[in-house]
């Protein structure tokens, strides 16, 4: 079927009209997201300004750090302390961080290795498929090794 330029020119506005509704919906959604982003940025800047004001005045913030403590509130709310860490938590922290708490550490290591090997070596030839003429060598190698290692670690700062 041959398409005439006149027919194409007549159908072009119709195709653009259908796409325009979809474009408008996408544009509205994009505008809404931009507005939300602007509002979030404004809220972020306000919170940063509050935080700087609190830091400069020396007053600590409560909970999430979004609002400063007023004297009236401080008298009404009881002191909320975090629970003390359990014994297992302390033991785990000591076990995990004992190497990095000191600047210079020495670790002594002891290792044991056992090695056992059996070899059968046949050198010669078979005569009449039943008689072996040559040398039969049966070796058994056993080895026990004990080694001691001394490792020294020096940390430059607390993070390394």
C-alpha positions as protocol buffer text, in pm:
chain_id: "A"
residue {
  index: 1
  type: UNK
  ca { x: 0 y: 0 z: 0 }
}
residue {
  index: 2
  type: UNK
  ca { x: 141 y: 332 z: -105 }
}
residue {
  index: 3
  type: UNK
  ca { x: 122 y: 611 z: 151 }
}
residue {
  index: 4
  type: UNK
  ca { x: 55 y: 955 z: 30 }
}
residue {
  index: 5
  type: UNK
  ca { x: 216 y: 1257 z: 193 }
}
residue {
  index: 6
  type: UNK
  ca { x: -128 y: 1414 z: 241 }
}
residue {
  index: 7
  type: UNK
  ca { x: -252 y: 1115 z: 443 }
}
residue {
  index: 8
  type: UNK
  ca { x: 61 y: 1122 z: 660 }
}
residue {
  index: 9
  type: UNK
  ca { x: 17 y: 1492 z: 725 }
}
residue {
  index: 10
  type: UNK
  ca { x: -343 y: 1434 z: 834 }
}
residue {
  index: 11
  type: UNK
  ca { x: -257 y: 1146 z: 1071 }
}
residue {
  index: 12
  type: UNK
  ca { x: 43 y: 1315 z: 1233 }
}
residue {
  index: 13
  type: UNK
  ca { x: -163 y: 1543 z: 1463 }
}
residue {
  index: 14
  type: UNK
  ca { x: -367 y: 1244 z: 1580 }
}
residue {
  index: 15
  type: UNK
  ca { x: -60 y: 1045 z: 1682 }
}
residue {
  index: 16
  type: UNK
  ca { x: 87 y: 1346 z: 1858 }
}
residue {
  index: 17
  type: UNK
  ca { x: -244 y: 1404 z: 2036 }
}
residue {
  index: 18
  type: UNK
  ca { x: -237 y: 1053 z: 2192 }
}
residue {
  index: 19
  type: UNK
  ca { x: 127 y: 1090 z: 2289 }
}
residue {
  index: 20
  type: UNK
  ca { x: 59 y: 1435 z: 2435 }
}
residue {
  index: 21
  type: UNK
  ca { x: -166 y: 1294 z: 2708 }
}
residue {
  index: 22
  type: UNK
  ca { x: 101 y: 1045 z: 2809 }
}
residue {
  index: 23
  type: UNK
  ca { x: 367 y: 1316 z: 2795 }
}
residue {
  index: 24
  type: UNK
  ca { x: 154 y: 1542 z: 3014 }
}
residue {
  index: 25
  type: UNK
  ca { x: 107 y: 1267 z: 3271 }
}
residue {
  index: 26
  type: UNK
  ca { x: 480 y: 1201 z: 3279 }
}
residue {
  index: 27
  type: UNK
  ca { x: 552 y: 1573 z: 3300 }
}
residue {
  index: 28
  type: UNK
  ca { x: 313 y: 1609 z: 3595 }
}
residue {
  index: 29
  type: UNK
  ca { x: 476 y: 1317 z: 3773 }
}
residue {
  index: 30
  type: UNK
  ca { x: 819 y: 1469 z: 3707 }
}
residue {
  index: 31
  type: UNK
  ca { x: 703 y: 1805 z: 3845 }
}
residue {
  index: 32
  type: UNK
  ca { x: 566 y: 1638 z: 4159 }
}
residue {
  index: 33
  type: UNK
  ca { x: 895 y: 1457 z: 4217 }
}
residue {
  index: 34
  type: UNK
  ca { x: 1086 y: 1781 z: 4170 }
}
residue {
  index: 35
  type: UNK
  ca { x: 863 y: 1954 z: 4427 }
}
residue {
  index: 36
  type: UNK
  ca { x: 922 y: 1670 z: 4674 }
}
residue {
  index: 37
  type: UNK
  ca { x: 1295 y: 1697 z: 4616 }
}
residue {
  index: 38
  type: UNK
  ca { x: 1288 y: 2071 z: 4678 }
}
residue {
  index: 39
  type: UNK
  ca { x: 1091 y: 2021 z: 5001 }
}
residue {
  index: 40
  type: UNK
  ca { x: 1331 y: 1752 z: 5120 }
}
residue {
  index: 41
  type: UNK
  ca { x: 1630 y: 1976 z: 5047 }
}
residue {
  index: 42
  type: UNK
  ca { x: 1468 y: 2260 z: 5240 }
}
residue {
  index: 43
  type: UNK
  ca { x: 1400 y: 2030 z: 5536 }
}
residue {
  index: 44
  type: UNK
  ca { x: 1758 y: 1906 z: 5521 }
}
residue {
  index: 45
  type: UNK
  ca { x: 1897 y: 2260 z: 5525 }
}
residue {
  index: 46
  type: UNK
  ca { x: 1673 y: 2349 z: 5820 }
}
residue {
  index: 47
  type: UNK
  ca { x: 1792 y: 2046 z: 6015 }
}
residue {
  index: 48
  type: UNK
  ca { x: 2154 y: 2129 z: 5937 }
}
residue {
  index: 49
  type: UNK
  ca { x: 2100 y: 2485 z: 6058 }
}
residue {
  index: 50
  type: UNK
  ca { x: 1941 y: 2354 z: 6380 }
}
residue {
  index: 51
  type: UNK
  ca { x: 2227 y: 2114 z: 6434 }
}
residue {
  index: 52
  type: UNK
  ca { x: 2486 y: 2388 z: 6390 }
}
residue {
  index: 53
  type: UNK
  ca { x: 2291 y: 2612 z: 6629 }
}
residue {
  index: 54
  type: UNK
  ca { x: 2276 y: 2335 z: 6887 }
}
residue {
  index: 55
  type: UNK
  ca { x: 2646 y: 2260 z: 6850 }
}
residue {
  index: 56
  type: UNK
  ca { x: 2739 y: 2625 z: 6883 }
}
residue {
  index: 57
  type: UNK
  ca { x: 2521 y: 2680 z: 7192 }
}
residue {
  index: 58
  type: UNK
  ca { x: 2645 y: 2360 z: 7357 }
}
residue {
  index: 59
  type: UNK
  ca { x: 2296 y: 2213 z: 7413 }
}
residue {
  index: 60
  type: UNK
  ca { x: 2260 y: 1843 z: 7332 }
}
residue {
  index: 61
  type: UNK
  ca { x: 1977 y: 1706 z: 7124 }
}
residue {
  index: 62
  type: UNK
  ca { x: 1745 y: 1422 z: 7227 }
}
residue {
  index: 63
  type: UNK
  ca { x: 1655 y: 1099 z: 7050 }
}
residue {
  index: 64
  type: UNK
  ca { x: 1704 y: 1140 z: 6678 }
}
residue {
  index: 65
  type: UNK
  ca { x: 1861 y: 1483 z: 6707 }
}
residue {
  index: 66
  type: UNK
  ca { x: 1579 y: 1670 z: 6533 }
}
residue {
  index: 67
  type: UNK
  ca { x: 1476 y: 1897 z: 6820 }
}
residue {
  index: 68
  type: UNK
  ca { x: 1672 y: 2061 z: 7098 }
}
residue {
  index: 69
  type: UNK
  ca { x: 1579 y: 1993 z: 7460 }
}
residue {
  index: 70
  type: UNK
  ca { x: 1388 y: 2272 z: 7628 }
}
residue {
  index: 71
  type: UNK
  ca { x: 1425 y: 2319 z: 8004 }
}
residue {
  index: 72
  type: UNK
  ca { x: 1054 y: 2242 z: 8065 }
}
residue {
  index: 73
  type: UNK
  ca { x: 1075 y: 1916 z: 7874 }
}
residue {
  index: 74
  type: UNK
  ca { x: 1395 y: 1819 z: 8046 }
}
residue {
  index: 75
  type: UNK
  ca { x: 1221 y: 1842 z: 8384 }
}
residue {
  index: 76
  type: UNK
  ca { x: 914 y: 1645 z: 8271 }
}
residue {
  index: 77
  type: UNK
  ca { x: 1087 y: 1351 z: 8102 }
}
residue {
  index: 78
  type: UNK
  ca { x: 1284 y: 1109 z: 8318 }
}
residue {
  index: 79
  type: UNK
  ca { x: 1641 y: 1029 z: 8221 }
}
residue {
  index: 80
  type: UNK
  ca { x: 1647 y: 753 z: 7963 }
}
residue {
  index: 81
  type: UNK
  ca { x: 1966 y: 557 z: 7975 }
}
residue {
  index: 82
  type: UNK
  ca { x: 2071 y: 291 z: 7735 }
}
residue {
  index: 83
  type: UNK
  ca { x: 2087 y: -56 z: 7888 }
}
residue {
  index: 84
  type: UNK
  ca { x: 2424 y: -176 z: 8007 }
}
residue {
  index: 85
  type: UNK
  ca { x: 2594 y: -415 z: 7766 }
}
residue {
  index: 86
  type: UNK
  ca { x: 2580 y: -777 z: 7874 }
}
residue {
  index: 87
  type: UNK
  ca { x: 2874 y: -988 z: 7981 }
}
residue {
  index: 88
  type: UNK
  ca { x: 2875 y: -1183 z: 7654 }
}
residue {
  index: 89
  type: UNK
  ca { x: 2889 y: -856 z: 7457 }
}
residue {
  index: 90
  type: UNK
  ca { x: 3188 y: -737 z: 7658 }
}
residue {
  index: 91
  type: UNK
  ca { x: 3363 y: -1072 z: 7611 }
}
residue {
  index: 92
  type: UNK
  ca { x: 3302 y: -1060 z: 7237 }
}
residue {
  index: 93
  type: UNK
  ca { x: 3437 y: -705 z: 7212 }
}
residue {
  index: 94
  type: UNK
  ca { x: 3746 y: -799 z: 7410 }
}
residue {
  index: 95
  type: UNK
  ca { x: 3803 y: -1101 z: 7190 }
}
residue {
  index: 96
  type: UNK
  ca { x: 3761 y: -907 z: 6865 }
}
residue {
  index: 97
  type: UNK
  ca { x: 3953 y: -592 z: 6960 }
}
residue {
  index: 98
  type: UNK
  ca { x: 4236 y: -719 z: 7175 }
}
residue {
  index: 99
  type: UNK
  ca { x: 4492 y: -695 z: 6893 }
}
residue {
  index: 100
  type: UNK
  ca { x: 4410 y: -339 z: 6793 }
}
residue {
  index: 101
  type: UNK
  ca { x: 4382 y: -178 z: 7136 }
}
residue {
  index: 102
  type: UNK
  ca { x: 4758 y: -170 z: 7185 }
}
residue {
  index: 103
  type: UNK
  ca { x: 5012 y: -9 z: 6956 }
}
residue {
  index: 104
  type: UNK
  ca { x: 5269 y: -291 z: 6982 }
}
residue {
  index: 105
  type: UNK
  ca { x: 5168 y: -656 z: 7009 }
}
residue {
  index: 106
  type: UNK
  ca { x: 5354 y: -985 z: 7008 }
}
residue {
  index: 107
  type: UNK
  ca { x: 5183 y: -1308 z: 6907 }
}
residue {
  index: 108
  type: UNK
  ca { x: 5338 y: -1645 z: 6969 }
}
residue {
  index: 109
  type: UNK
  ca { x: 5216 y: -1928 z: 6750 }
}
residue {
  index: 110
  type: UNK
  ca { x: 5285 y: -2299 z: 6769 }
}
residue {
  index: 111
  type: UNK
  ca { x: 5206 y: -2540 z: 6486 }
}
residue {
  index: 112
  type: UNK
  ca { x: 5240 y: -2917 z: 6444 }
}
residue {
  index: 113
  type: UNK
  ca { x: 5250 y: -3107 z: 6115 }
}
residue {
  index: 114
  type: UNK
  ca { x: 5253 y: -3481 z: 6051 }
}
residue {
  index: 115
  type: UNK
  ca { x: 5342 y: -3633 z: 5714 }
}
residue {
  index: 116
  type: UNK
  ca { x: 5317 y: -4003 z: 5624 }
}
residue {
  index: 117
  type: UNK
  ca { x: 5384 y: -4160 z: 5283 }
}
residue {
  index: 118
  type: UNK
  ca { x: 5429 y: -4515 z: 5157 }
}
residue {
  index: 119
  type: UNK
  ca { x: 5589 y: -4590 z: 4819 }
}
residue {
  index: 120
  type: UNK
  ca { x: 5628 y: -4911 z: 4623 }
}
residue {
  index: 121
  type: UNK
  ca { x: 5883 y: -4896 z: 4343 }
}
residue {
  index: 122
  type: UNK
  ca { x: 5936 y: -5185 z: 4102 }
}
residue {
  index: 123
  type: UNK
  ca { x: 6245 y: -5180 z: 3876 }
}
residue {
  index: 124
  type: UNK
  ca { x: 6285 y: -5475 z: 3649 }
}
residue {
  index: 125
  type: UNK
  ca { x: 6081 y: -5689 z: 3412 }
}
residue {
  index: 126
  type: UNK
  ca { x: 5837 y: -5979 z: 3410 }
}
residue {
  index: 127
  type: UNK
  ca { x: 5952 y: -6314 z: 3280 }
}
residue {
  index: 128
  type: UNK
  ca { x: 5679 y: -6550 z: 3160 }
}
residue {
  index: 129
  type: UNK
  ca { x: 5409 y: -6316 z: 3302 }
}
residue {
  index: 130
  type: UNK
  ca { x: 5452 y: -6457 z: 3652 }
}
residue {
  index: 131
  type: UNK
  ca { x: 5814 y: -6405 z: 3753 }
}
residue {
  index: 132
  type: UNK
  ca { x: 5945 y: -6059 z: 3838 }
}
residue {
  index: 133
  type: UNK
  ca { x: 6316 y: -6012 z: 3789 }
}
residue {
  index: 134
  type: UNK
  ca { x: 6446 y: -5688 z: 3935 }
}
residue {
  index: 135
  type: UNK
  ca { x: 6437 y: -5470 z: 4243 }
}
residue {
  index: 136
  type: UNK
  ca { x: 6139 y: -5417 z: 4472 }
}
residue {
  index: 137
  type: UNK
  ca { x: 6167 y: -5106 z: 4688 }
}
residue {
  index: 138
  type: UNK
  ca { x: 5912 y: -5038 z: 4961 }
}
residue {
  index: 139
  type: UNK
  ca { x: 5962 y: -4699 z: 5127 }
}
residue {
  index: 140
  type: UNK
  ca { x: 5776 y: -4549 z: 5417 }
}
residue {
  index: 141
  type: UNK
  ca { x: 5840 y: -4186 z: 5498 }
}
residue {
  index: 142
  type: UNK
  ca { x: 5720 y: -4036 z: 5826 }
}
residue {
  index: 143
  type: UNK
  ca { x: 5776 y: -3680 z: 5931 }
}
residue {
  index: 144
  type: UNK
  ca { x: 5668 y: -3480 z: 6236 }
}
residue {
  index: 145
  type: UNK
  ca { x: 5736 y: -3108 z: 6245 }
}
residue {
  index: 146
  type: UNK
  ca { x: 5679 y: -2861 z: 6526 }
}
residue {
  index: 147
  type: UNK
  ca { x: 5738 y: -2494 z: 6454 }
}
residue {
  index: 148
  type: UNK
  ca { x: 5709 y: -2185 z: 6670 }
}
residue {
  index: 149
  type: UNK
  ca { x: 5634 y: -1844 z: 6522 }
}
residue {
  index: 150
  type: UNK
  ca { x: 5672 y: -1504 z: 6681 }
}
residue {
  index: 151
  type: UNK
  ca { x: 5475 y: -1226 z: 6510 }
}
residue {
  index: 152
  type: UNK
  ca { x: 5519 y: -858 z: 6598 }
}
residue {
  index: 153
  type: UNK
  ca { x: 5256 y: -600 z: 6500 }
}
residue {
  index: 154
  type: UNK
  ca { x: 5286 y: -225 z: 6533 }
}
residue {
  index: 155
  type: UNK
  ca { x: 4986 y: -1 z: 6460 }
}
residue {
  index: 156
  type: UNK
  ca { x: 5036 y: 357 z: 6352 }
}
residue {
  index: 157
  type: UNK
  ca { x: 4698 y: 475 z: 6480 }
}
residue {
  index: 158
  type: UNK
  ca { x: 4375 y: 331 z: 6626 }
}
residue {
  index: 159
  type: UNK
  ca { x: 4216 y: 260 z: 6290 }
}
residue {
  index: 160
  type: UNK
  ca { x: 4495 y: 45 z: 6143 }
}
